[in-house]
Amino acid sequence: MAESGVAPAGGELDEEFAVPSHVDDVTEQIAAFAAGHGAGGRRVVLITSGGTKVPLESRTVRFLDNFSSGRRGASSAEYFLDAGYAVVFLHRHRSLYPYARMYSGINLLDTLQIKRDCDQVVVNQQVLPNIAKVLQRYQQVKEDGLLLSIEFSTLSEYLHLLKAAAQALSKLGSQAMFYLAAAVSDFYIPASEMPEHKIQSSNGPLQITMEMVPKILSPLVKDWAPRAFVISFKLETDASILLDRARNALDTYSHQAVVANVLDTRRGYVVVVTPETQAELILTDEDVRKEVEIEELIVSNLTAAHSQFMNKHQS
Ligand code: PAZ
Protein backbone atom coordinates (compact mmCIF):
# COMPACT_ATOMS: atom_id res chain seq x y z
CA MET A 1 0.00 0.00 0.00
CA ALA A 2 1.26 3.52 -0.76
CA GLU A 3 3.18 5.40 1.88
CA SER A 4 0.63 7.98 1.37
CA GLY A 5 6.16 9.37 -1.48
CA VAL A 6 8.00 10.11 -6.36
CA ALA A 7 6.44 13.44 -5.35
CA PRO A 8 4.22 15.03 -7.94
CA ALA A 9 4.16 18.78 -8.17
CA GLY A 10 0.59 20.04 -7.73
CA GLY A 11 0.22 20.42 -11.49
CA GLU A 12 1.26 16.82 -12.19
CA LEU A 13 -1.36 15.55 -9.78
CA ASP A 14 -3.99 17.43 -11.77
CA GLU A 15 -2.73 15.96 -15.05
CA GLU A 16 -2.71 12.36 -13.88
CA PHE A 17 -5.75 12.25 -11.64
CA ALA A 18 -9.16 13.73 -12.40
CA VAL A 19 -9.92 16.67 -10.10
CA PRO A 20 -13.19 16.12 -8.18
CA SER A 21 -15.76 18.83 -8.98
CA HIS A 22 -16.34 19.67 -5.31
CA VAL A 23 -12.68 20.17 -4.35
CA ASP A 24 -13.02 23.97 -4.02
CA ASP A 25 -16.08 23.65 -1.77
CA VAL A 26 -14.26 21.13 0.41
CA THR A 27 -11.21 23.39 0.64
CA GLU A 28 -13.44 26.26 1.82
CA GLN A 29 -15.19 24.07 4.37
CA ILE A 30 -11.93 22.82 5.83
CA ALA A 31 -10.40 26.32 5.84
CA ALA A 32 -13.42 27.68 7.75
CA PHE A 33 -13.33 24.73 10.17
CA ALA A 34 -9.60 25.22 10.76
CA ALA A 35 -9.91 28.99 11.20
CA GLY A 36 -12.75 28.62 13.73
CA HIS A 37 -11.03 26.03 15.86
CA GLY A 38 -7.55 27.40 15.40
CA ALA A 39 -8.63 30.83 16.67
CA GLY A 40 -9.98 29.15 19.81
CA GLY A 41 -6.63 27.45 20.35
CA ARG A 42 -8.01 24.00 19.67
CA ARG A 43 -5.79 21.47 17.92
CA VAL A 44 -7.10 20.00 14.67
CA VAL A 45 -6.36 16.51 13.38
CA LEU A 46 -7.00 15.32 9.84
CA ILE A 47 -7.67 11.60 9.89
CA THR A 48 -7.67 9.59 6.66
CA SER A 49 -9.55 6.32 6.89
CA GLY A 50 -10.61 3.37 4.74
CA GLY A 51 -9.35 2.07 1.41
CA THR A 52 -9.16 3.71 -2.01
CA LYS A 53 -10.92 2.32 -5.06
CA VAL A 54 -8.92 2.11 -8.33
CA PRO A 55 -11.07 1.94 -11.48
CA LEU A 56 -10.18 -0.39 -14.37
CA GLU A 57 -12.49 1.29 -16.88
CA SER A 58 -13.42 4.98 -17.22
CA ARG A 59 -17.13 4.10 -17.31
CA THR A 60 -16.38 2.05 -14.26
CA VAL A 61 -17.85 -1.41 -13.91
CA ARG A 62 -14.82 -2.98 -12.23
CA PHE A 63 -12.31 -1.64 -9.75
CA LEU A 64 -9.54 -2.78 -7.38
CA ASP A 65 -10.16 -2.30 -3.71
CA ASN A 66 -8.53 -3.38 -0.46
CA PHE A 67 -9.31 -4.84 2.95
CA SER A 68 -9.50 -1.66 5.06
CA SER A 69 -12.70 -1.36 7.07
CA GLY A 70 -12.02 2.15 8.40
CA ARG A 71 -12.23 0.95 11.97
CA ARG A 72 -8.80 2.36 12.93
CA GLY A 73 -9.72 5.80 11.61
CA ALA A 74 -13.24 5.87 13.04
CA SER A 75 -12.32 4.74 16.54
CA SER A 76 -9.25 7.03 16.59
CA ALA A 77 -11.52 9.96 15.73
CA GLU A 78 -13.51 9.32 18.89
CA TYR A 79 -10.38 9.25 21.07
CA PHE A 80 -9.05 12.46 19.47
CA LEU A 81 -12.39 14.14 20.15
CA ASP A 82 -12.21 12.95 23.76
CA ALA A 83 -8.70 14.43 23.94
CA GLY A 84 -10.08 17.85 22.90
CA TYR A 85 -9.15 17.86 19.20
CA ALA A 86 -11.39 18.96 16.36
CA VAL A 87 -11.41 16.27 13.68
CA VAL A 88 -11.51 16.41 9.87
CA PHE A 89 -12.53 12.88 8.98
CA LEU A 90 -11.51 12.15 5.36
CA HIS A 91 -12.92 8.69 4.84
CA ARG A 92 -14.00 6.20 2.24
CA HIS A 93 -17.69 6.37 1.44
CA ARG A 94 -19.55 3.76 3.52
CA SER A 95 -16.52 2.78 5.61
CA LEU A 96 -16.85 2.79 9.40
CA TYR A 97 -17.87 6.11 10.91
CA PRO A 98 -17.20 7.45 14.43
CA TYR A 99 -19.84 6.37 16.95
CA ALA A 100 -22.03 4.68 14.31
CA ARG A 101 -19.22 2.10 13.87
CA MET A 102 -20.30 0.44 17.08
CA TYR A 103 -23.50 -0.69 15.44
CA SER A 104 -22.21 -1.60 11.99
CA GLY A 105 -23.53 -4.85 10.63
CA ILE A 106 -26.75 -4.58 12.62
CA ASN A 107 -29.91 -4.58 10.56
CA LEU A 108 -31.76 -1.32 11.37
CA LEU A 109 -35.12 -3.05 11.26
CA ASP A 110 -34.01 -5.51 13.95
CA THR A 111 -33.32 -2.61 16.32
CA LEU A 112 -36.84 -1.15 16.20
CA GLN A 113 -40.12 -2.17 17.72
CA ILE A 114 -43.66 -0.89 17.17
CA LYS A 115 -45.32 -0.01 20.45
CA ARG A 116 -48.43 -2.03 21.05
CA ASP A 117 -51.69 -0.18 20.16
CA CYS A 118 -50.01 2.88 18.64
CA ASP A 119 -47.81 3.68 15.68
CA GLN A 120 -44.86 4.78 17.74
CA VAL A 121 -41.55 3.18 16.90
CA VAL A 122 -39.10 2.61 19.73
CA VAL A 123 -35.52 1.41 19.86
CA ASN A 124 -34.71 -1.98 21.34
CA GLN A 125 -31.79 -0.97 23.53
CA GLN A 126 -30.76 -4.56 24.04
CA VAL A 127 -29.81 -4.80 20.39
CA LEU A 128 -27.93 -1.48 20.54
CA PRO A 129 -25.75 -1.61 23.67
CA ASN A 130 -24.96 1.80 25.25
CA ILE A 131 -26.98 3.57 22.57
CA ALA A 132 -28.18 6.41 24.81
CA LYS A 133 -24.63 7.24 25.94
CA VAL A 134 -23.17 6.92 22.43
CA LEU A 135 -25.95 9.02 20.89
CA GLN A 136 -25.51 11.71 23.54
CA ARG A 137 -21.77 11.94 22.83
CA TYR A 138 -22.32 12.00 19.06
CA GLN A 139 -24.92 14.76 19.32
CA GLN A 140 -22.66 16.80 21.59
CA VAL A 141 -19.78 16.49 19.08
CA LYS A 142 -22.12 17.60 16.28
CA GLU A 143 -23.57 20.47 18.27
CA ASP A 144 -20.07 21.71 19.11
CA GLY A 145 -19.08 21.46 15.43
CA LEU A 146 -16.07 19.33 16.25
CA LEU A 147 -16.30 16.75 13.47
CA LEU A 148 -16.07 17.61 9.78
CA SER A 149 -16.83 14.67 7.56
CA ILE A 150 -15.43 14.45 4.00
CA GLU A 151 -15.87 11.40 1.78
CA PHE A 152 -13.79 9.84 -0.99
CA SER A 153 -14.26 6.71 -3.04
CA THR A 154 -11.58 6.67 -5.73
CA LEU A 155 -7.82 7.11 -5.51
CA SER A 156 -8.10 10.40 -7.50
CA GLU A 157 -10.61 11.82 -5.05
CA TYR A 158 -8.45 10.79 -2.10
CA LEU A 159 -5.30 12.43 -3.51
CA HIS A 160 -6.96 15.72 -4.42
CA LEU A 161 -8.97 15.99 -1.22
CA LEU A 162 -5.90 15.23 0.91
CA LYS A 163 -3.96 17.95 -0.90
CA ALA A 164 -6.80 20.43 -0.45
CA ALA A 165 -7.12 19.54 3.22
CA ALA A 166 -3.38 19.81 3.80
CA GLN A 167 -3.21 23.27 2.23
CA ALA A 168 -6.24 24.45 4.19
CA LEU A 169 -4.86 23.16 7.49
CA SER A 170 -1.32 24.42 6.94
CA LYS A 171 -2.30 27.83 8.36
CA LEU A 172 -2.58 26.16 11.77
CA GLY A 173 1.15 25.39 11.74
CA SER A 174 2.18 22.95 14.45
CA GLN A 175 -1.36 22.95 15.88
CA ALA A 176 -2.42 20.66 13.01
CA MET A 177 -1.88 16.92 13.02
CA PHE A 178 -2.14 14.53 10.05
CA TYR A 179 -3.04 10.95 10.98
CA LEU A 180 -2.84 9.05 7.70
CA ALA A 181 -4.48 5.72 8.49
CA ALA A 182 -6.14 5.16 5.09
CA ALA A 183 -5.02 2.18 3.02
CA VAL A 184 -4.06 3.89 -0.23
CA SER A 185 -3.41 1.94 -3.39
CA ASP A 186 0.20 1.77 -4.59
CA PHE A 187 -0.88 1.16 -8.19
CA TYR A 188 -3.28 2.71 -10.70
CA ILE A 189 -4.10 2.79 -14.40
CA PRO A 190 -3.52 6.25 -15.92
CA ALA A 191 -6.61 7.77 -17.50
CA SER A 192 -4.86 7.81 -20.91
CA GLU A 193 -4.42 4.01 -20.75
CA MET A 194 -7.78 3.08 -19.33
CA PRO A 195 -10.40 1.56 -21.61
CA GLU A 196 -13.56 3.65 -21.79
CA HIS A 197 -16.05 0.79 -21.86
CA LYS A 198 -16.51 -2.39 -19.88
CA ILE A 199 -13.64 -4.82 -20.49
CA GLN A 200 -15.01 -7.76 -22.49
CA SER A 201 -14.41 -11.26 -21.18
CA SER A 202 -14.83 -12.51 -24.77
CA ASN A 203 -11.34 -11.03 -25.40
CA GLY A 204 -9.87 -13.71 -23.15
CA PRO A 205 -7.76 -13.49 -19.99
CA LEU A 206 -7.13 -9.98 -18.73
CA GLN A 207 -3.62 -8.58 -18.50
CA ILE A 208 -3.17 -5.14 -17.01
CA THR A 209 -0.12 -2.98 -16.34
CA MET A 210 -0.42 -0.49 -13.52
CA GLU A 211 1.68 2.57 -12.77
CA MET A 212 3.09 3.56 -9.38
CA VAL A 213 0.93 6.01 -7.44
CA PRO A 214 2.85 9.20 -6.63
CA LYS A 215 4.04 9.29 -3.01
CA ILE A 216 1.90 12.04 -1.64
CA LEU A 217 3.61 12.12 1.75
CA SER A 218 6.59 13.89 0.23
CA PRO A 219 4.79 17.07 -0.98
CA LEU A 220 2.57 17.02 2.09
CA VAL A 221 5.54 17.22 4.46
CA LYS A 222 7.72 19.49 2.31
CA ASP A 223 5.27 21.84 0.61
CA TRP A 224 1.64 21.62 1.63
CA ALA A 225 1.79 21.61 5.44
CA PRO A 226 5.49 21.89 6.34
CA ARG A 227 4.97 22.90 10.00
CA ALA A 228 2.36 20.26 10.88
CA PHE A 229 2.78 17.12 12.99
CA VAL A 230 2.54 14.24 10.49
CA ILE A 231 1.98 10.56 11.23
CA SER A 232 1.86 7.91 8.52
CA PHE A 233 0.85 4.27 8.92
CA LYS A 234 2.77 1.28 7.62
CA LEU A 235 1.05 -2.05 7.14
CA GLU A 236 2.87 -5.27 6.31
CA THR A 237 1.92 -8.94 6.30
CA ASP A 238 5.54 -10.03 6.98
CA ALA A 239 6.36 -8.89 10.52
CA SER A 240 10.10 -9.39 9.93
CA ILE A 241 10.31 -6.39 7.54
CA LEU A 242 7.90 -4.06 9.34
CA LEU A 243 10.27 -1.97 11.43
CA ASP A 244 12.83 -1.55 8.65
CA ARG A 245 10.08 -0.32 6.35
CA ALA A 246 8.79 2.07 9.00
CA ARG A 247 12.30 3.50 9.62
CA ASN A 248 12.87 3.75 5.90
CA ALA A 249 9.68 5.82 5.58
CA LEU A 250 10.81 8.19 8.34
CA ASP A 251 14.23 8.58 6.71
CA THR A 252 12.69 9.22 3.29
CA TYR A 253 9.98 11.70 4.24
CA SER A 254 11.34 13.26 7.46
CA HIS A 255 7.96 13.38 9.15
CA GLN A 256 7.31 12.87 12.83
CA ALA A 257 6.07 9.28 13.35
CA VAL A 258 5.07 6.01 11.70
CA VAL A 259 2.53 3.69 13.26
CA ALA A 260 3.65 0.24 12.16
CA ASN A 261 1.25 -2.70 12.16
CA VAL A 262 0.82 -6.21 10.80
CA LEU A 263 -2.42 -7.20 9.11
CA ASP A 264 -3.38 -10.09 11.39
CA THR A 265 -2.42 -8.49 14.71
CA ARG A 266 -3.37 -4.87 14.04
CA ARG A 267 -6.21 -4.78 16.54
CA GLY A 268 -3.95 -5.60 19.49
CA TYR A 269 -0.37 -4.57 18.65
CA VAL A 270 1.31 -1.63 16.95
CA VAL A 271 4.72 0.06 17.16
CA VAL A 272 4.93 3.84 17.14
CA VAL A 273 8.26 4.66 15.50
CA THR A 274 9.78 8.16 15.68
CA PRO A 275 13.29 9.27 14.66
CA GLU A 276 14.40 8.94 18.29
CA THR A 277 12.10 6.33 19.82
CA GLN A 278 10.22 3.09 19.27
CA ALA A 279 7.17 2.36 21.47
CA GLU A 280 5.39 -0.99 21.40
CA LEU A 281 1.69 -0.66 22.22
CA ILE A 282 0.05 -3.94 23.20
CA LEU A 283 -3.39 -4.80 24.52
CA THR A 284 -3.18 -7.13 27.51
CA ASP A 285 -5.76 -9.85 28.21
CA GLU A 286 -7.14 -7.57 30.90
CA ASP A 287 -7.49 -4.71 28.35
CA VAL A 288 -9.32 -7.03 25.99
CA ARG A 289 -11.66 -8.14 28.78
CA LYS A 290 -12.41 -4.49 29.57
CA GLU A 291 -12.90 -3.76 25.86
CA VAL A 292 -10.02 -1.27 25.74
CA GLU A 293 -9.15 -0.52 22.12
CA ILE A 294 -5.62 -0.20 20.73
CA GLU A 295 -6.58 3.18 19.22
CA GLU A 296 -6.96 4.61 22.73
CA LEU A 297 -3.29 3.78 23.35
CA ILE A 298 -2.18 5.07 19.94
CA VAL A 299 -4.01 8.38 20.35
CA SER A 300 -2.74 8.84 23.90
CA ASN A 301 0.86 8.26 22.74
CA LEU A 302 0.53 10.62 19.77
CA THR A 303 -1.30 13.45 21.51
CA ALA A 304 1.51 13.54 24.09
CA ALA A 305 4.11 13.58 21.29
CA HIS A 306 2.13 16.36 19.56
CA SER A 307 2.23 18.47 22.76
CA GLN A 308 6.02 18.15 22.87
CA PHE A 309 6.26 18.98 19.17
CA MET A 310 4.11 22.10 19.63
CA ASN A 311 6.20 23.24 22.56
CA LYS A 312 9.30 22.95 20.42
CA HIS A 313 7.85 24.54 17.28
CA GLN A 314 5.47 27.27 18.37
CA SER A 315 3.24 27.95 15.33
O1 PAZ B 1 -9.13 0.21 8.40
P1 PAZ B 1 -8.75 -0.93 9.30
O2 PAZ B 1 -9.00 -0.63 10.75
O3 PAZ B 1 -9.38 -2.23 8.85
O4 PAZ B 1 -7.17 -1.15 9.13
C1 PAZ B 1 -6.28 -0.14 9.52
C2 PAZ B 1 -5.04 -0.10 8.60
C3 PAZ B 1 -4.32 -1.44 8.66
C4 PAZ B 1 -5.50 0.20 7.16
C5 PAZ B 1 -4.10 1.04 9.12
O5 PAZ B 1 -3.69 0.74 10.43
C6 PAZ B 1 -2.85 1.15 8.25
O6 PAZ B 1 -1.84 0.54 8.47
N1 PAZ B 1 -2.94 2.01 7.18
C7 PAZ B 1 -1.85 2.23 6.23
C8 PAZ B 1 -1.72 1.03 5.31
C9 PAZ B 1 -0.49 1.20 4.39
O7 PAZ B 1 -0.63 1.96 3.43
O8 PAZ B 1 0.59 0.60 4.62
Short mmCIF file of C-alpha atoms in Angstrom, two decimals, residues 68-302:
data_model
loop_
_atom_site.label_atom_id
_atom_site.label_comp_id
_atom_site.label_asym_id
_atom_site.label_seq_id
_atom_site.Cartn_x
_atom_site.Cartn_y
_atom_site.Cartn_z
CA SER A 68 -9.50 -1.66 5.06
CA SER A 69 -12.70 -1.36 7.07
CA GLY A 70 -12.02 2.15 8.40
CA ARG A 71 -12.23 0.95 11.97
CA ARG A 72 -8.80 2.36 12.93
CA GLY A 73 -9.72 5.80 11.61
CA ALA A 74 -13.24 5.87 13.04
CA SER A 75 -12.32 4.74 16.54
CA SER A 76 -9.25 7.03 16.59
CA ALA A 77 -11.52 9.96 15.73
CA GLU A 78 -13.51 9.32 18.89
CA TYR A 79 -10.38 9.25 21.07
CA PHE A 80 -9.05 12.46 19.47
CA LEU A 81 -12.39 14.14 20.15
CA ASP A 82 -12.21 12.95 23.76
CA ALA A 83 -8.70 14.43 23.94
CA GLY A 84 -10.08 17.85 22.90
CA TYR A 85 -9.15 17.86 19.20
CA ALA A 86 -11.39 18.96 16.36
CA VAL A 87 -11.41 16.27 13.68
CA VAL A 88 -11.51 16.41 9.87
CA PHE A 89 -12.53 12.88 8.98
CA LEU A 90 -11.51 12.15 5.36
CA HIS A 91 -12.92 8.69 4.84
CA ARG A 92 -14.00 6.20 2.24
CA HIS A 93 -17.69 6.37 1.44
CA ARG A 94 -19.55 3.76 3.52
CA SER A 95 -16.52 2.78 5.61
CA LEU A 96 -16.85 2.79 9.40
CA TYR A 97 -17.87 6.11 10.91
CA PRO A 98 -17.20 7.45 14.43
CA TYR A 99 -19.84 6.37 16.95
CA ALA A 100 -22.03 4.68 14.31
CA ARG A 101 -19.22 2.10 13.87
CA MET A 102 -20.30 0.44 17.08
CA TYR A 103 -23.50 -0.69 15.44
CA SER A 104 -22.21 -1.60 11.99
CA GLY A 105 -23.53 -4.85 10.63
CA ILE A 106 -26.75 -4.58 12.62
CA ASN A 107 -29.91 -4.58 10.56
CA LEU A 108 -31.76 -1.32 11.37
CA LEU A 109 -35.12 -3.05 11.26
CA ASP A 110 -34.01 -5.51 13.95
CA THR A 111 -33.32 -2.61 16.32
CA LEU A 112 -36.84 -1.15 16.20
CA GLN A 113 -40.12 -2.17 17.72
CA ILE A 114 -43.66 -0.89 17.17
CA LYS A 115 -45.32 -0.01 20.45
CA ARG A 116 -48.43 -2.03 21.05
CA ASP A 117 -51.69 -0.18 20.16
CA CYS A 118 -50.01 2.88 18.64
CA ASP A 119 -47.81 3.68 15.68
CA GLN A 120 -44.86 4.78 17.74
CA VAL A 121 -41.55 3.18 16.90
CA VAL A 122 -39.10 2.61 19.73
CA VAL A 123 -35.52 1.41 19.86
CA ASN A 124 -34.71 -1.98 21.34
CA GLN A 125 -31.79 -0.97 23.53
CA GLN A 126 -30.76 -4.56 24.04
CA VAL A 127 -29.81 -4.80 20.39
CA LEU A 128 -27.93 -1.48 20.54
CA PRO A 129 -25.75 -1.61 23.67
CA ASN A 130 -24.96 1.80 25.25
CA ILE A 131 -26.98 3.57 22.57
CA ALA A 132 -28.18 6.41 24.81
CA LYS A 133 -24.63 7.24 25.94
CA VAL A 134 -23.17 6.92 22.43
CA LEU A 135 -25.95 9.02 20.89
CA GLN A 136 -25.51 11.71 23.54
CA ARG A 137 -21.77 11.94 22.83
CA TYR A 138 -22.32 12.00 19.06
CA GLN A 139 -24.92 14.76 19.32
CA GLN A 140 -22.66 16.80 21.59
CA VAL A 141 -19.78 16.49 19.08
CA LYS A 142 -22.12 17.60 16.28
CA GLU A 143 -23.57 20.47 18.27
CA ASP A 144 -20.07 21.71 19.11
CA GLY A 145 -19.08 21.46 15.43
CA LEU A 146 -16.07 19.33 16.25
CA LEU A 147 -16.30 16.75 13.47
CA LEU A 148 -16.07 17.61 9.78
CA SER A 149 -16.83 14.67 7.56
CA ILE A 150 -15.43 14.45 4.00
CA GLU A 151 -15.87 11.40 1.78
CA PHE A 152 -13.79 9.84 -0.99
CA SER A 153 -14.26 6.71 -3.04
CA THR A 154 -11.58 6.67 -5.73
CA LEU A 155 -7.82 7.11 -5.51
CA SER A 156 -8.10 10.40 -7.50
CA GLU A 157 -10.61 11.82 -5.05
CA TYR A 158 -8.45 10.79 -2.10
CA LEU A 159 -5.30 12.43 -3.51
CA HIS A 160 -6.96 15.72 -4.42
CA LEU A 161 -8.97 15.99 -1.22
CA LEU A 162 -5.90 15.23 0.91
CA LYS A 163 -3.96 17.95 -0.90
CA ALA A 164 -6.80 20.43 -0.45
CA ALA A 165 -7.12 19.54 3.22
CA ALA A 166 -3.38 19.81 3.80
CA GLN A 167 -3.21 23.27 2.23
CA ALA A 168 -6.24 24.45 4.19
CA LEU A 169 -4.86 23.16 7.49
CA SER A 170 -1.32 24.42 6.94
CA LYS A 171 -2.30 27.83 8.36
CA LEU A 172 -2.58 26.16 11.77
CA GLY A 173 1.15 25.39 11.74
CA SER A 174 2.18 22.95 14.45
CA GLN A 175 -1.36 22.95 15.88
CA ALA A 176 -2.42 20.66 13.01
CA MET A 177 -1.88 16.92 13.02
CA PHE A 178 -2.14 14.53 10.05
CA TYR A 179 -3.04 10.95 10.98
CA LEU A 180 -2.84 9.05 7.70
CA ALA A 181 -4.48 5.72 8.49
CA ALA A 182 -6.14 5.16 5.09
CA ALA A 183 -5.02 2.18 3.02
CA VAL A 184 -4.06 3.89 -0.23
CA SER A 185 -3.41 1.94 -3.39
CA ASP A 186 0.20 1.77 -4.59
CA PHE A 187 -0.88 1.16 -8.19
CA TYR A 188 -3.28 2.71 -10.70
CA ILE A 189 -4.10 2.79 -14.40
CA PRO A 190 -3.52 6.25 -15.92
CA ALA A 191 -6.61 7.77 -17.50
CA SER A 192 -4.86 7.81 -20.91
CA GLU A 193 -4.42 4.01 -20.75
CA MET A 194 -7.78 3.08 -19.33
CA PRO A 195 -10.40 1.56 -21.61
CA GLU A 196 -13.56 3.65 -21.79
CA HIS A 197 -16.05 0.79 -21.86
CA LYS A 198 -16.51 -2.39 -19.88
CA ILE A 199 -13.64 -4.82 -20.49
CA GLN A 200 -15.01 -7.76 -22.49
CA SER A 201 -14.41 -11.26 -21.18
CA SER A 202 -14.83 -12.51 -24.77
CA ASN A 203 -11.34 -11.03 -25.40
CA GLY A 204 -9.87 -13.71 -23.15
CA PRO A 205 -7.76 -13.49 -19.99
CA LEU A 206 -7.13 -9.98 -18.73
CA GLN A 207 -3.62 -8.58 -18.50
CA ILE A 208 -3.17 -5.14 -17.01
CA THR A 209 -0.12 -2.98 -16.34
CA MET A 210 -0.42 -0.49 -13.52
CA GLU A 211 1.68 2.57 -12.77
CA MET A 212 3.09 3.56 -9.38
CA VAL A 213 0.93 6.01 -7.44
CA PRO A 214 2.85 9.20 -6.63
CA LYS A 215 4.04 9.29 -3.01
CA ILE A 216 1.90 12.04 -1.64
CA LEU A 217 3.61 12.12 1.75
CA SER A 218 6.59 13.89 0.23
CA PRO A 219 4.79 17.07 -0.98
CA LEU A 220 2.57 17.02 2.09
CA VAL A 221 5.54 17.22 4.46
CA LYS A 222 7.72 19.49 2.31
CA ASP A 223 5.27 21.84 0.61
CA TRP A 224 1.64 21.62 1.63
CA ALA A 225 1.79 21.61 5.44
CA PRO A 226 5.49 21.89 6.34
CA ARG A 227 4.97 22.90 10.00
CA ALA A 228 2.36 20.26 10.88
CA PHE A 229 2.78 17.12 12.99
CA VAL A 230 2.54 14.24 10.49
CA ILE A 231 1.98 10.56 11.23
CA SER A 232 1.86 7.91 8.52
CA PHE A 233 0.85 4.27 8.92
CA LYS A 234 2.77 1.28 7.62
CA LEU A 235 1.05 -2.05 7.14
CA GLU A 236 2.87 -5.27 6.31
CA THR A 237 1.92 -8.94 6.30
CA ASP A 238 5.54 -10.03 6.98
CA ALA A 239 6.36 -8.89 10.52
CA SER A 240 10.10 -9.39 9.93
CA ILE A 241 10.31 -6.39 7.54
CA LEU A 242 7.90 -4.06 9.34
CA LEU A 243 10.27 -1.97 11.43
CA ASP A 244 12.83 -1.55 8.65
CA ARG A 245 10.08 -0.32 6.35
CA ALA A 246 8.79 2.07 9.00
CA ARG A 247 12.30 3.50 9.62
CA ASN A 248 12.87 3.75 5.90
CA ALA A 249 9.68 5.82 5.58
CA LEU A 250 10.81 8.19 8.34
CA ASP A 251 14.23 8.58 6.71
CA THR A 252 12.69 9.22 3.29
CA TYR A 253 9.98 11.70 4.24
CA SER A 254 11.34 13.26 7.46
CA HIS A 255 7.96 13.38 9.15
CA GLN A 256 7.31 12.87 12.83
CA ALA A 257 6.07 9.28 13.35
CA VAL A 258 5.07 6.01 11.70
CA VAL A 259 2.53 3.69 13.26
CA ALA A 260 3.65 0.24 12.16
CA ASN A 261 1.25 -2.70 12.16
CA VAL A 262 0.82 -6.21 10.80
CA LEU A 263 -2.42 -7.20 9.11
CA ASP A 264 -3.38 -10.09 11.39
CA THR A 265 -2.42 -8.49 14.71
CA ARG A 266 -3.37 -4.87 14.04
CA ARG A 267 -6.21 -4.78 16.54
CA GLY A 268 -3.95 -5.60 19.49
CA TYR A 269 -0.37 -4.57 18.65
CA VAL A 270 1.31 -1.63 16.95
CA VAL A 271 4.72 0.06 17.16
CA VAL A 272 4.93 3.84 17.14
CA VAL A 273 8.26 4.66 15.50
CA THR A 274 9.78 8.16 15.68
CA PRO A 275 13.29 9.27 14.66
CA GLU A 276 14.40 8.94 18.29
CA THR A 277 12.10 6.33 19.82
CA GLN A 278 10.22 3.09 19.27
CA ALA A 279 7.17 2.36 21.47
CA GLU A 280 5.39 -0.99 21.40
CA LEU A 281 1.69 -0.66 22.22
CA ILE A 282 0.05 -3.94 23.20
CA LEU A 283 -3.39 -4.80 24.52
CA THR A 284 -3.18 -7.13 27.51
CA ASP A 285 -5.76 -9.85 28.21
CA GLU A 286 -7.14 -7.57 30.90
CA ASP A 287 -7.49 -4.71 28.35
CA VAL A 288 -9.32 -7.03 25.99
CA ARG A 289 -11.66 -8.14 28.78
CA LYS A 290 -12.41 -4.49 29.57
CA GLU A 291 -12.90 -3.76 25.86
CA VAL A 292 -10.02 -1.27 25.74
CA GLU A 293 -9.15 -0.52 22.12
CA ILE A 294 -5.62 -0.20 20.73
CA GLU A 295 -6.58 3.18 19.22
CA GLU A 296 -6.96 4.61 22.73
CA LEU A 297 -3.29 3.78 23.35
CA ILE A 298 -2.18 5.07 19.94
CA VAL A 299 -4.01 8.38 20.35
CA SER A 300 -2.74 8.84 23.90
CA ASN A 301 0.86 8.26 22.74
CA LEU A 302 0.53 10.62 19.77
#
